[in-house]
Amino acid sequence: MSDTALPSVLFVCVHNAGRSQMAAAFLAHLAGDRVQVRSAGSAPADTVNPSVVAAMAEAGIDVSAEVPKVLTVDAVQASDVVITMGCGDTCPVFPGKRYLDWQLTDPAGQGVEAVRPIRDEVEQRIRGLIDEIAPAGQ
C-alpha cells in the first residue's frame, strides 16, 4: 500500500515530551493504519514527561518507549496537516499544507492530576480530527 494515499499529520510542540506525544499516541491508537502520524519538537527534551506517560497509561496507551524527536523540514514537507501546540514561529511553513494551532496547557512540570484534563482535551480534539480527515468506513 502506498503511504501517499494516507493522510499524514505532524504534531509539534517545543519539547515533544507532552502535548504532541499525547496527540500522536491518541491518533495512532484511534485511527490505526488510516493515518500516518509524526511528532516532533523545536527543542526536544531528553525524555517524555513522566506524568504524561502515567496519564496515557491510565487511558490504556503506553508511550513509555517514545523518544522526543527534533522538528525537521522533511517532517513538515511529508505531512498534510501540521498541528502546532505552542511552538510559535519556530515551525516552518510551506504552501499547500494545512496548519492548525491547538492552544493547550503545557504539561511540563505538572503532576498526573494536572495532566489528566489536558490528556482528555487532546483526545477530544483527536477524535474530531479523525472524523474530518480519516473517517471510519462505516
mmCIF file of N, CA, C and O in Angstrom, residues 18-109:
data_model
loop_
_atom_site.group_PDB
_atom_site.id
_atom_site.type_symbol
_atom_site.label_atom_id
_atom_site.label_comp_id
_atom_site.label_asym_id
_atom_site.label_seq_id
_atom_site.Cartn_x
_atom_site.Cartn_y
_atom_site.Cartn_z
ATOM 1 N N GLY A 18 5.221 16.103 25.764
ATOM 2 C CA GLY A 18 3.923 16.119 26.416
ATOM 3 C C GLY A 18 2.779 16.149 25.424
ATOM 4 O O GLY A 18 2.300 15.110 24.967
ATOM 5 N N ARG A 19 2.335 17.357 25.077
ATOM 6 C CA ARG A 19 1.146 17.516 24.238
ATOM 7 C C ARG A 19 1.259 16.791 22.900
ATOM 8 O O ARG A 19 0.350 16.055 22.514
ATOM 9 N N SER A 20 2.360 16.985 22.199
ATOM 10 C CA SER A 20 2.496 16.355 20.877
ATOM 11 C C SER A 20 2.619 14.837 20.991
ATOM 12 O O SER A 20 2.135 14.106 20.130
ATOM 13 N N GLN A 21 3.233 14.352 22.063
ATOM 14 C CA GLN A 21 3.321 12.908 22.274
ATOM 15 C C GLN A 21 1.940 12.319 22.547
ATOM 16 O O GLN A 21 1.585 11.257 22.018
ATOM 17 N N MET A 22 1.142 13.014 23.370
ATOM 18 C CA MET A 22 -0.211 12.525 23.658
ATOM 19 C C MET A 22 -1.046 12.520 22.384
ATOM 20 O O MET A 22 -1.747 11.540 22.093
ATOM 21 N N ALA A 23 -0.968 13.600 21.612
ATOM 22 C CA ALA A 23 -1.765 13.704 20.388
ATOM 23 C C ALA A 23 -1.377 12.612 19.389
ATOM 24 O O ALA A 23 -2.244 11.951 18.810
ATOM 25 N N ALA A 24 -0.082 12.411 19.190
ATOM 26 C CA ALA A 24 0.368 11.384 18.245
ATOM 27 C C ALA A 24 -0.074 9.998 18.704
ATOM 28 O O ALA A 24 -0.522 9.176 17.895
ATOM 29 N N ALA A 25 0.036 9.738 19.997
ATOM 30 C CA ALA A 25 -0.346 8.427 20.526
ATOM 31 C C ALA A 25 -1.847 8.185 20.370
ATOM 32 O O ALA A 25 -2.268 7.101 19.968
ATOM 33 N N PHE A 26 -2.661 9.206 20.684
ATOM 34 C CA PHE A 26 -4.106 9.049 20.514
ATOM 35 C C PHE A 26 -4.469 8.841 19.055
ATOM 36 O O PHE A 26 -5.301 7.990 18.730
ATOM 37 N N LEU A 27 -3.841 9.608 18.152
ATOM 38 C CA LEU A 27 -4.174 9.460 16.735
ATOM 39 C C LEU A 27 -3.792 8.073 16.230
ATOM 40 O O LEU A 27 -4.580 7.404 15.555
ATOM 41 N N ALA A 28 -2.607 7.601 16.584
ATOM 42 C CA ALA A 28 -2.174 6.265 16.157
ATOM 43 C C ALA A 28 -3.089 5.188 16.753
ATOM 44 O O ALA A 28 -3.460 4.224 16.082
ATOM 45 N N HIS A 29 -3.476 5.366 18.017
ATOM 46 C CA HIS A 29 -4.311 4.383 18.711
ATOM 47 C C HIS A 29 -5.730 4.349 18.138
ATOM 48 O O HIS A 29 -6.289 3.282 17.913
ATOM 49 N N LEU A 30 -6.299 5.523 17.898
ATOM 50 C CA LEU A 30 -7.704 5.601 17.495
ATOM 51 C C LEU A 30 -7.915 5.447 15.990
ATOM 52 O O LEU A 30 -8.945 4.926 15.568
ATOM 53 N N ALA A 31 -6.966 5.907 15.182
ATOM 54 C CA ALA A 31 -7.132 5.830 13.719
ATOM 55 C C ALA A 31 -6.426 4.621 13.126
ATOM 56 O O ALA A 31 -6.685 4.251 11.985
ATOM 57 N N GLY A 32 -5.514 4.022 13.896
ATOM 58 C CA GLY A 32 -4.812 2.846 13.397
ATOM 59 C C GLY A 32 -4.038 3.151 12.135
ATOM 60 O O GLY A 32 -3.347 4.165 12.043
ATOM 61 N N ASP A 33 -4.200 2.292 11.132
ATOM 62 C CA ASP A 33 -3.422 2.440 9.906
ATOM 63 C C ASP A 33 -4.091 3.360 8.883
ATOM 64 O O ASP A 33 -3.680 3.410 7.729
ATOM 65 N N ARG A 34 -5.108 4.115 9.299
ATOM 66 C CA ARG A 34 -5.782 5.035 8.374
ATOM 67 C C ARG A 34 -5.058 6.374 8.249
ATOM 68 O O ARG A 34 -5.393 7.193 7.403
ATOM 69 N N VAL A 35 -4.082 6.611 9.130
ATOM 70 C CA VAL A 35 -3.379 7.884 9.149
ATOM 71 C C VAL A 35 -1.905 7.642 9.439
ATOM 72 O O VAL A 35 -1.561 6.766 10.226
ATOM 73 N N GLN A 36 -1.041 8.440 8.794
ATOM 74 C CA GLN A 36 0.382 8.450 9.145
ATOM 75 C C GLN A 36 0.573 9.491 10.231
ATOM 76 O O GLN A 36 0.080 10.622 10.105
ATOM 77 N N VAL A 37 1.295 9.142 11.288
ATOM 78 C CA VAL A 37 1.438 10.033 12.435
ATOM 79 C C VAL A 37 2.915 10.330 12.691
ATOM 80 O O VAL A 37 3.742 9.416 12.706
ATOM 81 N N ARG A 38 3.201 11.618 12.912
ATOM 82 C CA ARG A 38 4.548 12.041 13.298
ATOM 83 C C ARG A 38 4.418 13.039 14.436
ATOM 84 O O ARG A 38 3.408 13.737 14.545
ATOM 85 N N SER A 39 5.452 13.137 15.254
ATOM 86 C CA SER A 39 5.510 14.211 16.243
ATOM 87 C C SER A 39 6.954 14.660 16.360
ATOM 88 O O SER A 39 7.878 13.893 16.091
ATOM 89 N N ALA A 40 7.117 15.932 16.741
ATOM 90 C CA ALA A 40 8.468 16.488 16.850
ATOM 91 C C ALA A 40 8.422 17.729 17.727
ATOM 92 O O ALA A 40 7.349 18.264 18.020
ATOM 93 N N GLY A 41 9.604 18.189 18.112
ATOM 94 C CA GLY A 41 9.699 19.391 18.924
ATOM 95 C C GLY A 41 10.767 20.320 18.398
ATOM 96 O O GLY A 41 11.760 19.877 17.822
ATOM 97 N N SER A 42 10.562 21.621 18.594
ATOM 98 C CA SER A 42 11.546 22.602 18.142
ATOM 99 C C SER A 42 12.786 22.572 19.038
ATOM 100 O O SER A 42 13.879 22.922 18.602
ATOM 101 N N ALA A 43 12.626 22.162 20.284
ATOM 102 C CA ALA A 43 13.745 21.995 21.220
ATOM 103 C C ALA A 43 13.439 20.768 22.070
ATOM 104 O O ALA A 43 13.033 20.868 23.223
ATOM 105 N N PRO A 44 13.597 19.555 21.483
ATOM 106 C CA PRO A 44 13.138 18.335 22.157
ATOM 107 C C PRO A 44 13.820 18.091 23.502
ATOM 108 O O PRO A 44 14.999 18.362 23.663
ATOM 109 N N ALA A 45 13.020 17.562 24.419
ATOM 110 C CA ALA A 45 13.531 17.160 25.733
ATOM 111 C C ALA A 45 14.281 15.835 25.581
ATOM 112 O O ALA A 45 14.293 15.229 24.511
ATOM 113 N N ASP A 46 14.883 15.387 26.675
ATOM 114 C CA ASP A 46 15.588 14.100 26.656
ATOM 115 C C ASP A 46 14.624 12.926 26.735
ATOM 116 O O ASP A 46 14.884 11.863 26.183
ATOM 117 N N THR A 47 13.517 13.113 27.451
ATOM 118 C CA THR A 47 12.564 12.024 27.663
ATOM 119 C C THR A 47 11.141 12.576 27.642
ATOM 120 O O THR A 47 10.926 13.779 27.804
ATOM 121 N N VAL A 48 10.195 11.679 27.474
ATOM 122 C CA VAL A 48 8.785 12.053 27.567
ATOM 123 C C VAL A 48 8.464 12.320 29.042
ATOM 124 O O VAL A 48 8.943 11.622 29.936
ATOM 125 N N ASN A 49 7.663 13.343 29.280
ATOM 126 C CA ASN A 49 7.251 13.742 30.623
ATOM 127 C C ASN A 49 6.658 12.529 31.360
ATOM 128 O O ASN A 49 5.706 11.918 30.880
ATOM 129 N N PRO A 50 7.196 12.177 32.542
ATOM 130 C CA PRO A 50 6.696 11.008 33.278
ATOM 131 C C PRO A 50 5.209 11.118 33.640
ATOM 132 O O PRO A 50 4.503 10.105 33.679
ATOM 133 N N SER A 51 4.711 12.324 33.905
ATOM 134 C CA SER A 51 3.290 12.496 34.211
ATOM 135 C C SER A 51 2.432 12.214 32.977
ATOM 136 O O SER A 51 1.318 11.703 33.089
ATOM 137 N N VAL A 52 2.962 12.529 31.795
ATOM 138 C CA VAL A 52 2.265 12.222 30.540
ATOM 139 C C VAL A 52 2.232 10.706 30.339
ATOM 140 O O VAL A 52 1.196 10.149 29.979
ATOM 141 N N VAL A 53 3.355 10.046 30.593
ATOM 142 C CA VAL A 53 3.405 8.586 30.476
ATOM 143 C C VAL A 53 2.357 7.958 31.400
ATOM 144 O O VAL A 53 1.595 7.075 30.984
ATOM 145 N N ALA A 54 2.281 8.448 32.630
ATOM 146 C CA ALA A 54 1.330 7.893 33.606
ATOM 147 C C ALA A 54 -0.114 8.166 33.188
ATOM 148 O O ALA A 54 -0.970 7.277 33.248
ATOM 149 N N ALA A 55 -0.395 9.396 32.755
ATOM 150 C CA ALA A 55 -1.767 9.753 32.360
ATOM 151 C C ALA A 55 -2.207 8.962 31.132
ATOM 152 O O ALA A 55 -3.362 8.534 31.038
ATOM 153 N N MET A 56 -1.308 8.753 30.190
ATOM 154 C CA MET A 56 -1.652 7.983 28.994
ATOM 155 C C MET A 56 -1.845 6.510 29.340
ATOM 156 O O MET A 56 -2.714 5.843 28.774
ATOM 157 N N ALA A 57 -1.055 5.993 30.281
ATOM 158 C CA ALA A 57 -1.223 4.601 30.717
ATOM 159 C C ALA A 57 -2.615 4.401 31.306
ATOM 160 O O ALA A 57 -3.253 3.372 31.084
ATOM 161 N N GLU A 58 -3.118 5.411 32.025
ATOM 162 C CA GLU A 58 -4.476 5.331 32.569
ATOM 163 C C GLU A 58 -5.514 5.223 31.454
ATOM 164 O O GLU A 58 -6.580 4.649 31.648
ATOM 165 N N ALA A 59 -5.191 5.796 30.285
ATOM 166 C CA ALA A 59 -6.099 5.741 29.128
ATOM 167 C C ALA A 59 -5.853 4.487 28.284
ATOM 168 O O ALA A 59 -6.450 4.330 27.223
ATOM 169 N N GLY A 60 -4.935 3.627 28.747
ATOM 170 C CA GLY A 60 -4.676 2.378 28.045
ATOM 171 C C GLY A 60 -3.688 2.498 26.895
ATOM 172 O O GLY A 60 -3.628 1.632 26.027
ATOM 173 N N ILE A 61 -2.891 3.573 26.887
ATOM 174 C CA ILE A 61 -1.915 3.787 25.809
ATOM 175 C C ILE A 61 -0.533 3.927 26.427
ATOM 176 O O ILE A 61 -0.308 4.772 27.297
ATOM 177 N N ASP A 62 0.400 3.104 25.971
ATOM 178 C CA ASP A 62 1.759 3.098 26.504
ATOM 179 C C ASP A 62 2.659 3.980 25.635
ATOM 180 O O ASP A 62 2.909 3.660 24.474
ATOM 181 N N VAL A 63 3.130 5.095 26.195
ATOM 182 C CA VAL A 63 4.071 5.962 25.479
ATOM 183 C C VAL A 63 5.451 5.936 26.139
ATOM 184 O O VAL A 63 6.304 6.762 25.830
ATOM 185 N N SER A 64 5.658 4.970 27.025
ATOM 186 C CA SER A 64 6.908 4.932 27.786
ATOM 187 C C SER A 64 8.143 4.710 26.912
ATOM 188 O O SER A 64 9.242 5.108 27.284
ATOM 189 N N ALA A 65 7.972 4.103 25.745
ATOM 190 C CA ALA A 65 9.120 3.849 24.868
ATOM 191 C C ALA A 65 9.354 4.983 23.870
ATOM 192 O O ALA A 65 10.325 4.954 23.114
ATOM 193 N N GLU A 66 8.467 5.984 23.851
ATOM 194 C CA GLU A 66 8.615 7.084 22.902
ATOM 195 C C GLU A 66 9.796 7.967 23.287
ATOM 196 O O GLU A 66 10.134 8.101 24.466
ATOM 197 N N VAL A 67 10.422 8.562 22.282
ATOM 198 C CA VAL A 67 11.562 9.447 22.496
ATOM 199 C C VAL A 67 11.278 10.758 21.773
ATOM 200 O O VAL A 67 10.900 10.744 20.599
ATOM 201 N N PRO A 68 11.446 11.903 22.456
ATOM 202 C CA PRO A 68 11.261 13.181 21.771
ATOM 203 C C PRO A 68 12.184 13.299 20.557
ATOM 204 O O PRO A 68 13.345 12.896 20.604
ATOM 205 N N LYS A 69 11.613 13.832 19.467
ATOM 206 C CA LYS A 69 12.346 13.956 18.211
ATOM 207 C C LYS A 69 12.443 15.421 17.809
ATOM 208 O O LYS A 69 11.543 16.208 18.101
ATOM 209 N N VAL A 70 13.501 15.765 17.096
ATOM 210 C CA VAL A 70 13.689 17.144 16.655
ATOM 211 C C VAL A 70 12.844 17.411 15.411
ATOM 212 O O VAL A 70 12.691 16.539 14.547
ATOM 213 N N LEU A 71 12.282 18.599 15.354
ATOM 214 C CA LEU A 71 11.487 19.016 14.206
ATOM 215 C C LEU A 71 12.396 19.218 13.002
ATOM 216 O O LEU A 71 13.408 19.911 13.102
ATOM 217 N N THR A 72 12.040 18.597 11.875
ATOM 218 C CA THR A 72 12.832 18.764 10.656
ATOM 219 C C THR A 72 11.944 19.303 9.539
ATOM 220 O O THR A 72 10.719 19.127 9.548
ATOM 221 N N VAL A 73 12.572 19.950 8.584
ATOM 222 C CA VAL A 73 11.856 20.437 7.413
ATOM 223 C C VAL A 73 11.228 19.266 6.673
ATOM 224 O O VAL A 73 10.093 19.346 6.198
ATOM 225 N N ASP A 74 11.947 18.136 6.603
ATOM 226 C CA ASP A 74 11.421 16.948 5.917
ATOM 227 C C ASP A 74 10.122 16.466 6.547
ATOM 228 O O ASP A 74 9.187 16.073 5.837
ATOM 229 N N ALA A 75 10.043 16.495 7.880
ATOM 230 C CA ALA A 75 8.823 16.037 8.557
ATOM 231 C C ALA A 75 7.645 16.927 8.188
ATOM 232 O O ALA A 75 6.535 16.446 7.964
ATOM 233 N N VAL A 76 7.873 18.233 8.100
ATOM 234 C CA VAL A 76 6.796 19.149 7.734
ATOM 235 C C VAL A 76 6.396 18.920 6.280
ATOM 236 O O VAL A 76 5.209 18.812 5.954
ATOM 237 N N GLN A 77 7.385 18.800 5.404
ATOM 238 C CA GLN A 77 7.086 18.610 3.986
ATOM 239 C C GLN A 77 6.358 17.299 3.719
ATOM 240 O O GLN A 77 5.560 17.211 2.792
ATOM 241 N N ALA A 78 6.591 16.288 4.551
ATOM 242 C CA ALA A 78 5.973 14.974 4.347
ATOM 243 C C ALA A 78 4.577 14.892 4.950
ATOM 244 O O ALA A 78 3.929 13.852 4.835
ATOM 245 N N SER A 79 4.100 15.954 5.574
ATOM 246 C CA SER A 79 2.820 15.918 6.279
ATOM 247 C C SER A 79 1.770 16.765 5.571
ATOM 248 O O SER A 79 2.071 17.816 5.029
ATOM 249 N N ASP A 80 0.528 16.272 5.595
ATOM 250 C CA ASP A 80 -0.592 17.019 5.023
ATOM 251 C C ASP A 80 -1.115 18.065 6.003
ATOM 252 O O ASP A 80 -1.514 19.157 5.624
ATOM 253 N N VAL A 81 -1.153 17.687 7.275
ATOM 254 C CA VAL A 81 -1.663 18.565 8.321
ATOM 255 C C VAL A 81 -0.570 18.716 9.377
ATOM 256 O O VAL A 81 0.004 17.731 9.825
ATOM 257 N N VAL A 82 -0.284 19.970 9.743
ATOM 258 C CA VAL A 82 0.695 20.262 10.784
ATOM 259 C C VAL A 82 -0.062 20.936 11.925
ATOM 260 O O VAL A 82 -0.676 21.987 11.732
ATOM 261 N N ILE A 83 -0.034 20.306 13.089
ATOM 262 C CA ILE A 83 -0.740 20.838 14.249
ATOM 263 C C ILE A 83 0.295 21.283 15.267
ATOM 264 O O ILE A 83 1.053 20.469 15.795
ATOM 265 N N THR A 84 0.331 22.593 15.504
ATOM 266 C CA THR A 84 1.278 23.146 16.459
ATOM 267 C C THR A 84 0.597 23.317 17.814
ATOM 268 O O THR A 84 -0.609 23.531 17.896
ATOM 269 N N MET A 85 1.413 23.211 18.842
ATOM 270 C CA MET A 85 0.923 23.313 20.218
ATOM 271 C C MET A 85 1.903 24.157 21.011
ATOM 272 O O MET A 85 2.622 23.666 21.863
ATOM 273 N N GLY A 86 1.966 25.427 20.656
ATOM 274 C CA GLY A 86 2.819 26.332 21.412
ATOM 275 C C GLY A 86 4.251 26.403 20.944
ATOM 276 O O GLY A 86 5.128 26.747 21.723
ATOM 277 N N CYS A 87 4.520 26.106 19.662
ATOM 278 C CA CYS A 87 5.912 26.234 19.216
ATOM 279 C C CYS A 87 6.150 27.558 18.514
ATOM 280 O O CYS A 87 7.256 27.862 18.110
ATOM 281 N N GLY A 88 5.112 28.356 18.359
ATOM 282 C CA GLY A 88 5.282 29.714 17.838
ATOM 283 C C GLY A 88 5.880 29.760 16.451
ATOM 284 O O GLY A 88 5.516 28.988 15.574
ATOM 285 N N ASP A 89 6.795 30.675 16.267
ATOM 286 C CA ASP A 89 7.362 30.926 14.941
ATOM 287 C C ASP A 89 8.444 29.930 14.547
ATOM 288 O O ASP A 89 9.019 30.042 13.471
ATOM 289 N N THR A 90 8.747 28.957 15.399
ATOM 290 C CA THR A 90 9.819 28.018 15.082
ATOM 291 C C THR A 90 9.376 26.949 14.096
ATOM 292 O O THR A 90 10.199 26.209 13.596
ATOM 293 N N CYS A 91 8.084 26.864 13.793
ATOM 294 C CA CYS A 91 7.600 25.855 12.859
ATOM 295 C C CYS A 91 7.705 26.376 11.427
ATOM 296 O O CYS A 91 7.144 27.426 11.123
ATOM 297 N N PRO A 92 8.418 25.666 10.553
ATOM 298 C CA PRO A 92 8.493 26.116 9.170
ATOM 299 C C PRO A 92 7.139 25.999 8.481
ATOM 300 O O PRO A 92 6.394 25.069 8.743
ATOM 301 N N VAL A 93 6.838 26.951 7.638
ATOM 302 C CA VAL A 93 5.554 26.986 6.947
ATOM 303 C C VAL A 93 5.789 26.781 5.455
ATOM 304 O O VAL A 93 6.633 27.445 4.851
ATOM 305 N N PHE A 94 5.041 25.854 4.873
ATOM 306 C CA PHE A 94 5.145 25.566 3.452
ATOM 307 C C PHE A 94 3.777 25.707 2.807
ATOM 308 O O PHE A 94 2.768 25.337 3.407
ATOM 309 N N PRO A 95 3.722 26.218 1.582
ATOM 310 C CA PRO A 95 2.441 26.315 0.884
ATOM 311 C C PRO A 95 1.842 24.937 0.669
ATOM 312 O O PRO A 95 2.561 23.954 0.504
ATOM 313 N N GLY A 96 0.525 24.877 0.690
ATOM 314 C CA GLY A 96 -0.169 23.625 0.410
ATOM 315 C C GLY A 96 -0.377 22.735 1.620
ATOM 316 O O GLY A 96 -1.026 21.702 1.526
ATOM 317 N N LYS A 97 0.179 23.114 2.756
ATOM 318 C CA LYS A 97 -0.018 22.349 3.991
ATOM 319 C C LYS A 97 -1.129 23.009 4.785
ATOM 320 O O LYS A 97 -1.326 24.214 4.729
ATOM 321 N N ARG A 98 -1.836 22.215 5.543
ATOM 322 C CA ARG A 98 -2.863 22.753 6.427
ATOM 323 C C ARG A 98 -2.261 22.886 7.816
ATOM 324 O O ARG A 98 -1.681 21.940 8.344
ATOM 325 N N TYR A 99 -2.378 24.068 8.385
ATOM 326 C CA TYR A 99 -1.825 24.329 9.710
ATOM 327 C C TYR A 99 -2.943 24.608 10.697
ATOM 328 O O TYR A 99 -3.854 25.388 10.408
ATOM 329 N N LEU A 100 -2.869 23.961 11.845
ATOM 330 C CA LEU A 100 -3.792 24.212 12.944
ATOM 331 C C LEU A 100 -2.947 24.509 14.173
ATOM 332 O O LEU A 100 -1.890 23.901 14.366
ATOM 333 N N ASP A 101 -3.393 25.444 14.998
ATOM 334 C CA ASP A 101 -2.692 25.715 16.243
ATOM 335 C C ASP A 101 -3.647 25.404 17.388
ATOM 336 O O ASP A 101 -4.687 26.049 17.520
ATOM 337 N N TRP A 102 -3.319 24.382 18.146
ATOM 338 C CA TRP A 102 -4.149 23.983 19.279
ATOM 339 C C TRP A 102 -3.581 24.619 20.535
ATOM 340 O O TRP A 102 -2.442 24.345 20.922
ATOM 341 N N GLN A 103 -4.378 25.471 21.158
ATOM 342 C CA GLN A 103 -3.977 26.102 22.415
ATOM 343 C C GLN A 103 -4.268 25.127 23.550
ATOM 344 O O GLN A 103 -5.419 24.922 23.916
ATOM 345 N N LEU A 104 -3.224 24.503 24.038
ATOM 346 C CA LEU A 104 -3.353 23.518 25.117
ATOM 347 C C LEU A 104 -2.383 23.876 26.232
ATOM 348 O O LEU A 104 -1.266 24.329 25.965
ATOM 349 N N THR A 105 -2.777 23.642 27.456
ATOM 350 C CA THR A 105 -1.902 23.872 28.601
ATOM 351 C C THR A 105 -0.673 22.978 28.485
ATOM 352 O O THR A 105 -0.782 21.805 28.130
ATOM 353 N N ASP A 106 0.493 23.529 28.783
ATOM 354 C CA ASP A 106 1.733 22.754 28.725
ATOM 355 C C ASP A 106 1.827 21.882 29.981
ATOM 356 O O ASP A 106 1.779 22.399 31.092
ATOM 357 N N PRO A 107 1.961 20.557 29.814
ATOM 358 C CA PRO A 107 2.044 19.681 30.985
ATOM 359 C C PRO A 107 3.427 19.652 31.650
ATOM 360 O O PRO A 107 3.601 18.986 32.657
ATOM 361 N N ALA A 108 4.385 20.392 31.120
ATOM 362 C CA ALA A 108 5.739 20.380 31.684
ATOM 363 C C ALA A 108 5.706 20.768 33.161
ATOM 364 O O ALA A 108 5.093 21.770 33.539
ATOM 365 N N GLY A 109 6.342 19.959 33.989
ATOM 366 C CA GLY A 109 6.436 20.240 35.410
ATOM 367 C C GLY A 109 5.164 19.978 36.203
ATOM 368 O O GLY A 109 5.104 20.267 37.392
#
